[in-house]
Amino acid sequence: MSNDVSPEPIHLPKTSESEQIKRIRHTTSHILAMAVQKLFPKAQVTIGPWIENGFYYDFDNPDPFSEKDLKQIEKEMVKIIKRNLPVIREEVSREEARRRIKALGEPYKLEILEDLQEPITIYHLGDEWWDLCAGPHVENTGEINPKAIALESVAGAYWRGDETKAQLQRIYGTAWETPEQLAEYKRRKAEALRRDHRKLGKELGLFIFADPVGPGLPLWTPKGTILRSTLEDFLKEEQLRRGYLPVVTPHIARVDLFKTSGHWQKYKEDMFPLMAEDEAAAAQEQGFVLKPMNCPFHIQIYKSELRSYRDLPLRLAEFGTVYRYEQSGELGGLTRVRGFTVDDSHLFVTPEQLDSEFLNVVDLILAVFRCLHLNKFKARLSFRDPSSDKYIGSEEAWSKAEGAIQRAVEQLGMDHFLGIGEAAFYGPKLDFIFEDALGREWQLGTVQVDYNLPERFDLEYIAEDNTRRRPVMIHRAPFGSLERLIGILIEEYAGDFPFWLAPEQVRLLPVSDEQRPFAAAVAAQLAAVGVRSSVDSSGDRLGKQIRNGETQKIPVMAIVGAKEVESNTLSIRSRADGDIGSVSVATAVETLAAAAKEPGAQIRWF
């Protein structure tokens, strides 16, 4: 018996989780800036914050930085680190800071200074370089391991994130406590590149982006559409079993609808511009807008008739496409787009029904996650920040809504944490944060409690005592954005979808043209029982057909030669289970049909 023990996985702390990592990364960003200005004296510095896995610094430099430059800069950073320069904090007056910045000829620092609150602090690297900064930092550059840092890439960035202002160059880097952590980080980055949904989406023929259509607006190919439809059908069937009623709403509406909801006032920057009939209408903010949310539409369906307490809970559900004007620099494949589909539902409930309906929604979300094999997640209680003015509604409404969410997670015993300031402007949320195979976190399902929109839209129902009362709304989306979910699933599965989700589930590989009619007849039998199959029509030799099927990650390949035709069998190769061997056509059709019908099911060959 082997005594080998699998090594403990190397933990890669996020900057927000470790004060020491924060100090290391913040200091390394300063070392980067010092190295750049030593090698490129014309470069002007702007900002250089830490980010969760490293840091970046933005520079205004006359010439673009190259990969060769990054290697040179990194070597200079190592030299600075090895000099053991003290990192010295100095507090100065605003006037003194302004004088020193002008002496350096750094206009961006002057702008930054104007926004800083007292006290004004400067951090020096020895007596050679300094920058405005609030810290924290290590005490000496020698505390940083030169074998645990790396510069990663350079990208464009606008000053202050404003497209009308100067375009800068952003150098990204990472820093860790040990070389082993850096090596693990690089391994995960390489794995992330292998799993990148943008790369795999193209290789597997799932979706495209096209310049004539516009950035952030994906186009779904037939295979990608099958994948989307399979996910939609799965959730629609589950919702129907749980008493949800399907609705369909338009893509645009009068802007007044979103003025009533508060989206126009609180969310305008993220909405596409107003479509007005003329200048006068535009001046009065009258016209139509693309919808950023589905909730105001579902509210109108609720309001179309007076409801009784006997009608509640009313659960309206829609796969509704919404549009948000994300900045071009923030777009990223399917995970950040401008047009996306939300598996949206809005439940209208009595106050007495709120707790039980909330728990039922959470149960639905957990069932969806189990089926998709998304097992590593935690719940975030996304509550409002009392010091912020971005929220609508009364203290009482917020207190009741947050209390309902708190009760639910405590009753379920869920692993959860508090996210102050993460609430929607109209109500608190329970967000499900999923951790993928590479340790990255994504928000997927969400459920929100809302007392405010029923108030703003004057929603009512007739109570048992014949009085008119206000319902409570629950907003929920188990998938969240369908586009983002698919992007995450592509990376989680590395494009190797489970059988029930795969756009092409079975590919029949005829050894020669003589077996093609038999293969086509089997494909027709599979189609009749709901199995998505195709016949390789390339005419390639069998070896190449198999390699092509493996590259395209087809879950099941069935080889059809003269022997198989004679015996009415298939020679099965399964990605999940390996070489199955000879299986009768009847058994194969029955087995594959059973797996295709049950979301999340494994194929059981024998």
PDB file of N, CA, C and O in Angstrom, residues 481-518:
ATOM      1  N   SER A 481     -27.723  36.112 -15.250  1.00  0.00           N
ATOM      2  CA  SER A 481     -27.570  36.298 -16.693  1.00  0.00           C
ATOM      3  C   SER A 481     -27.299  34.947 -17.345  1.00  0.00           C
ATOM      4  O   SER A 481     -26.358  34.243 -16.965  1.00  0.00           O
ATOM      5  N   LEU A 482     -28.127  34.583 -18.338  1.00  0.00           N
ATOM      6  CA  LEU A 482     -27.919  33.324 -19.039  1.00  0.00           C
ATOM      7  C   LEU A 482     -26.576  33.320 -19.762  1.00  0.00           C
ATOM      8  O   LEU A 482     -25.875  32.303 -19.813  1.00  0.00           O
ATOM      9  N   GLU A 483     -26.204  34.482 -20.319  1.00  0.00           N
ATOM     10  CA  GLU A 483     -24.917  34.585 -21.008  1.00  0.00           C
ATOM     11  C   GLU A 483     -23.760  34.336 -20.044  1.00  0.00           C
ATOM     12  O   GLU A 483     -22.835  33.577 -20.348  1.00  0.00           O
ATOM     13  N   ARG A 484     -23.801  34.993 -18.894  1.00  0.00           N
ATOM     14  CA  ARG A 484     -22.720  34.808 -17.935  1.00  0.00           C
ATOM     15  C   ARG A 484     -22.668  33.367 -17.438  1.00  0.00           C
ATOM     16  O   ARG A 484     -21.585  32.790 -17.296  1.00  0.00           O
ATOM     17  N   LEU A 485     -23.831  32.778 -17.179  1.00  0.00           N
ATOM     18  CA  LEU A 485     -23.871  31.393 -16.723  1.00  0.00           C
ATOM     19  C   LEU A 485     -23.200  30.473 -17.743  1.00  0.00           C
ATOM     20  O   LEU A 485     -22.397  29.604 -17.381  1.00  0.00           O
ATOM     21  N   ILE A 486     -23.519  30.657 -19.029  1.00  0.00           N
ATOM     22  CA  ILE A 486     -22.937  29.791 -20.055  1.00  0.00           C
ATOM     23  C   ILE A 486     -21.429  29.997 -20.128  1.00  0.00           C
ATOM     24  O   ILE A 486     -20.662  29.039 -20.248  1.00  0.00           O
ATOM     25  N   GLY A 487     -20.981  31.255 -20.038  1.00  0.00           N
ATOM     26  CA  GLY A 487     -19.544  31.511 -20.009  1.00  0.00           C
ATOM     27  C   GLY A 487     -18.873  30.796 -18.856  1.00  0.00           C
ATOM     28  O   GLY A 487     -17.803  30.184 -19.013  1.00  0.00           O
ATOM     29  N   ILE A 488     -19.493  30.836 -17.687  1.00  0.00           N
ATOM     30  CA  ILE A 488     -18.939  30.182 -16.503  1.00  0.00           C
ATOM     31  C   ILE A 488     -18.952  28.666 -16.672  1.00  0.00           C
ATOM     32  O   ILE A 488     -17.980  27.969 -16.332  1.00  0.00           O
ATOM     33  N   LEU A 489     -20.056  28.121 -17.221  1.00  0.00           N
ATOM     34  CA  LEU A 489     -20.140  26.677 -17.406  1.00  0.00           C
ATOM     35  C   LEU A 489     -19.109  26.178 -18.415  1.00  0.00           C
ATOM     36  O   LEU A 489     -18.519  25.107 -18.234  1.00  0.00           O
ATOM     37  N   ILE A 490     -18.891  26.937 -19.491  1.00  0.00           N
ATOM     38  CA  ILE A 490     -17.874  26.551 -20.472  1.00  0.00           C
ATOM     39  C   ILE A 490     -16.526  26.403 -19.772  1.00  0.00           C
ATOM     40  O   ILE A 490     -15.791  25.427 -19.998  1.00  0.00           O
ATOM     41  N   GLU A 491     -16.197  27.352 -18.900  1.00  0.00           N
ATOM     42  CA  GLU A 491     -14.905  27.310 -18.215  1.00  0.00           C
ATOM     43  C   GLU A 491     -14.887  26.263 -17.106  1.00  0.00           C
ATOM     44  O   GLU A 491     -13.869  25.596 -16.891  1.00  0.00           O
ATOM     45  N   GLU A 492     -15.978  26.110 -16.398  1.00  0.00           N
ATOM     46  CA  GLU A 492     -16.040  25.118 -15.327  1.00  0.00           C
ATOM     47  C   GLU A 492     -15.882  23.706 -15.889  1.00  0.00           C
ATOM     48  O   GLU A 492     -15.167  22.869 -15.335  1.00  0.00           O
ATOM     49  N   TYR A 493     -16.563  23.431 -17.013  1.00  0.00           N
ATOM     50  CA  TYR A 493     -16.472  22.112 -17.636  1.00  0.00           C
ATOM     51  C   TYR A 493     -15.315  22.015 -18.637  1.00  0.00           C
ATOM     52  O   TYR A 493     -15.099  20.969 -19.230  1.00  0.00           O
ATOM     53  N   ALA A 494     -14.584  23.121 -18.843  1.00  0.00           N
ATOM     54  CA  ALA A 494     -13.527  23.192 -19.872  1.00  0.00           C
ATOM     55  C   ALA A 494     -14.087  22.806 -21.239  1.00  0.00           C
ATOM     56  O   ALA A 494     -13.411  22.182 -22.048  1.00  0.00           O
ATOM     57  N   GLY A 495     -15.340  23.177 -21.501  1.00  0.00           N
ATOM     58  CA  GLY A 495     -15.990  22.875 -22.770  1.00  0.00           C
ATOM     59  C   GLY A 495     -16.494  21.455 -22.881  1.00  0.00           C
ATOM     60  O   GLY A 495     -17.132  21.094 -23.880  1.00  0.00           O
ATOM     61  N   ASP A 496     -16.220  20.651 -21.872  1.00  0.00           N
ATOM     62  CA  ASP A 496     -16.597  19.230 -21.889  1.00  0.00           C
ATOM     63  C   ASP A 496     -17.943  19.079 -21.172  1.00  0.00           C
ATOM     64  O   ASP A 496     -18.016  18.650 -20.022  1.00  0.00           O
ATOM     65  N   PHE A 497     -19.025  19.412 -21.864  1.00  0.00           N
ATOM     66  CA  PHE A 497     -20.336  19.476 -21.222  1.00  0.00           C
ATOM     67  C   PHE A 497     -20.838  18.090 -20.827  1.00  0.00           C
ATOM     68  O   PHE A 497     -20.576  17.102 -21.524  1.00  0.00           O
ATOM     69  N   PRO A 498     -21.583  18.021 -19.714  1.00  0.00           N
ATOM     70  CA  PRO A 498     -22.250  16.758 -19.396  1.00  0.00           C
ATOM     71  C   PRO A 498     -23.230  16.395 -20.510  1.00  0.00           C
ATOM     72  O   PRO A 498     -23.687  17.257 -21.264  1.00  0.00           O
ATOM     73  N   PHE A 499     -23.534  15.129 -20.599  1.00  0.00           N
ATOM     74  CA  PHE A 499     -24.291  14.617 -21.748  1.00  0.00           C
ATOM     75  C   PHE A 499     -25.587  15.394 -21.989  1.00  0.00           C
ATOM     76  O   PHE A 499     -25.893  15.761 -23.117  1.00  0.00           O
ATOM     77  N   TRP A 500     -26.350  15.669 -20.934  1.00  0.00           N
ATOM     78  CA  TRP A 500     -27.671  16.281 -21.127  1.00  0.00           C
ATOM     79  C   TRP A 500     -27.574  17.695 -21.669  1.00  0.00           C
ATOM     80  O   TRP A 500     -28.519  18.179 -22.310  1.00  0.00           O
ATOM     81  N   LEU A 501     -26.422  18.374 -21.459  1.00  0.00           N
ATOM     82  CA  LEU A 501     -26.259  19.757 -21.901  1.00  0.00           C
ATOM     83  C   LEU A 501     -25.561  19.880 -23.253  1.00  0.00           C
ATOM     84  O   LEU A 501     -25.685  20.915 -23.914  1.00  0.00           O
ATOM     85  N   ALA A 502     -24.825  18.878 -23.657  1.00  0.00           N
ATOM     86  CA  ALA A 502     -23.990  18.993 -24.856  1.00  0.00           C
ATOM     87  C   ALA A 502     -24.843  19.302 -26.087  1.00  0.00           C
ATOM     88  O   ALA A 502     -25.833  18.614 -26.334  1.00  0.00           O
ATOM     89  N   PRO A 503     -24.474  20.325 -26.863  1.00  0.00           N
ATOM     90  CA  PRO A 503     -25.251  20.636 -28.074  1.00  0.00           C
ATOM     91  C   PRO A 503     -25.301  19.470 -29.049  1.00  0.00           C
ATOM     92  O   PRO A 503     -26.330  19.211 -29.667  1.00  0.00           O
ATOM     93  N   GLU A 504     -24.181  18.774 -29.205  1.00  0.00           N
ATOM     94  CA  GLU A 504     -24.134  17.555 -30.015  1.00  0.00           C
ATOM     95  C   GLU A 504     -23.756  16.426 -29.077  1.00  0.00           C
ATOM     96  O   GLU A 504     -22.639  16.369 -28.576  1.00  0.00           O
ATOM     97  N   GLN A 505     -24.709  15.514 -28.831  1.00  0.00           N
ATOM     98  CA  GLN A 505     -24.495  14.498 -27.804  1.00  0.00           C
ATOM     99  C   GLN A 505     -23.815  13.245 -28.349  1.00  0.00           C
ATOM    100  O   GLN A 505     -23.011  12.618 -27.665  1.00  0.00           O
ATOM    101  N   VAL A 506     -24.164  12.877 -29.573  1.00  0.00           N
ATOM    102  CA  VAL A 506     -23.651  11.650 -30.170  1.00  0.00           C
ATOM    103  C   VAL A 506     -23.215  11.938 -31.608  1.00  0.00           C
ATOM    104  O   VAL A 506     -23.920  12.628 -32.352  1.00  0.00           O
ATOM    105  N   ARG A 507     -22.053  11.420 -31.974  1.00  0.00           N
ATOM    106  CA  ARG A 507     -21.625  11.500 -33.366  1.00  0.00           C
ATOM    107  C   ARG A 507     -21.337  10.094 -33.863  1.00  0.00           C
ATOM    108  O   ARG A 507     -20.559   9.354 -33.253  1.00  0.00           O
ATOM    109  N   LEU A 508     -21.980   9.732 -34.983  1.00  0.00           N
ATOM    110  CA  LEU A 508     -21.775   8.433 -35.596  1.00  0.00           C
ATOM    111  C   LEU A 508     -20.665   8.541 -36.633  1.00  0.00           C
ATOM    112  O   LEU A 508     -20.681   9.457 -37.469  1.00  0.00           O
ATOM    113  N   LEU A 509     -19.702   7.601 -36.573  1.00  0.00           N
ATOM    114  CA  LEU A 509     -18.510   7.660 -37.418  1.00  0.00           C
ATOM    115  C   LEU A 509     -18.501   6.461 -38.368  1.00  0.00           C
ATOM    116  O   LEU A 509     -18.078   5.352 -37.989  1.00  0.00           O
ATOM    117  N   PRO A 510     -18.982   6.634 -39.602  1.00  0.00           N
ATOM    118  CA  PRO A 510     -18.946   5.512 -40.560  1.00  0.00           C
ATOM    119  C   PRO A 510     -17.527   5.282 -41.060  1.00  0.00           C
ATOM    120  O   PRO A 510     -16.809   6.219 -41.407  1.00  0.00           O
ATOM    121  N   VAL A 511     -17.115   4.001 -41.066  1.00  0.00           N
ATOM    122  CA  VAL A 511     -15.771   3.672 -41.514  1.00  0.00           C
ATOM    123  C   VAL A 511     -15.621   3.948 -43.006  1.00  0.00           C
ATOM    124  O   VAL A 511     -14.565   4.377 -43.466  1.00  0.00           O
ATOM    125  N   SER A 512     -16.691   3.733 -43.753  1.00  0.00           N
ATOM    126  CA  SER A 512     -16.684   4.019 -45.187  1.00  0.00           C
ATOM    127  C   SER A 512     -18.077   4.477 -45.618  1.00  0.00           C
ATOM    128  O   SER A 512     -19.033   4.424 -44.838  1.00  0.00           O
ATOM    129  N   ASP A 513     -18.194   4.889 -46.885  1.00  0.00           N
ATOM    130  CA  ASP A 513     -19.482   5.355 -47.382  1.00  0.00           C
ATOM    131  C   ASP A 513     -20.538   4.258 -47.359  1.00  0.00           C
ATOM    132  O   ASP A 513     -21.741   4.547 -47.283  1.00  0.00           O
ATOM    133  N   GLU A 514     -20.108   3.014 -47.395  1.00  0.00           N
ATOM    134  CA  GLU A 514     -21.065   1.913 -47.399  1.00  0.00           C
ATOM    135  C   GLU A 514     -21.873   1.852 -46.102  1.00  0.00           C
ATOM    136  O   GLU A 514     -23.019   1.396 -46.097  1.00  0.00           O
ATOM    137  N   GLN A 515     -21.276   2.309 -45.006  1.00  0.00           N
ATOM    138  CA  GLN A 515     -21.989   2.261 -43.716  1.00  0.00           C
ATOM    139  C   GLN A 515     -22.795   3.538 -43.426  1.00  0.00           C
ATOM    140  O   GLN A 515     -23.494   3.620 -42.426  1.00  0.00           O
ATOM    141  N   ARG A 516     -22.703   4.505 -44.333  1.00  0.00           N
ATOM    142  CA  ARG A 516     -23.378   5.788 -44.086  1.00  0.00           C
ATOM    143  C   ARG A 516     -24.901   5.640 -43.959  1.00  0.00           C
ATOM    144  O   ARG A 516     -25.503   6.237 -43.066  1.00  0.00           O
ATOM    145  N   PRO A 517     -25.586   4.878 -44.821  1.00  0.00           N
ATOM    146  CA  PRO A 517     -27.048   4.737 -44.662  1.00  0.00           C
ATOM    147  C   PRO A 517     -27.434   4.141 -43.303  1.00  0.00           C
ATOM    148  O   PRO A 517     -28.411   4.575 -42.685  1.00  0.00           O
ATOM    149  N   PHE A 518     -26.671   3.148 -42.842  1.00  0.00           N
ATOM    150  CA  PHE A 518     -26.951   2.552 -41.533  1.00  0.00           C
ATOM    151  C   PHE A 518     -26.783   3.593 -40.437  1.00  0.00           C
ATOM    152  O   PHE A 518     -27.618   3.713 -39.523  1.00  0.00           O
TER     153      PHE A 518
END
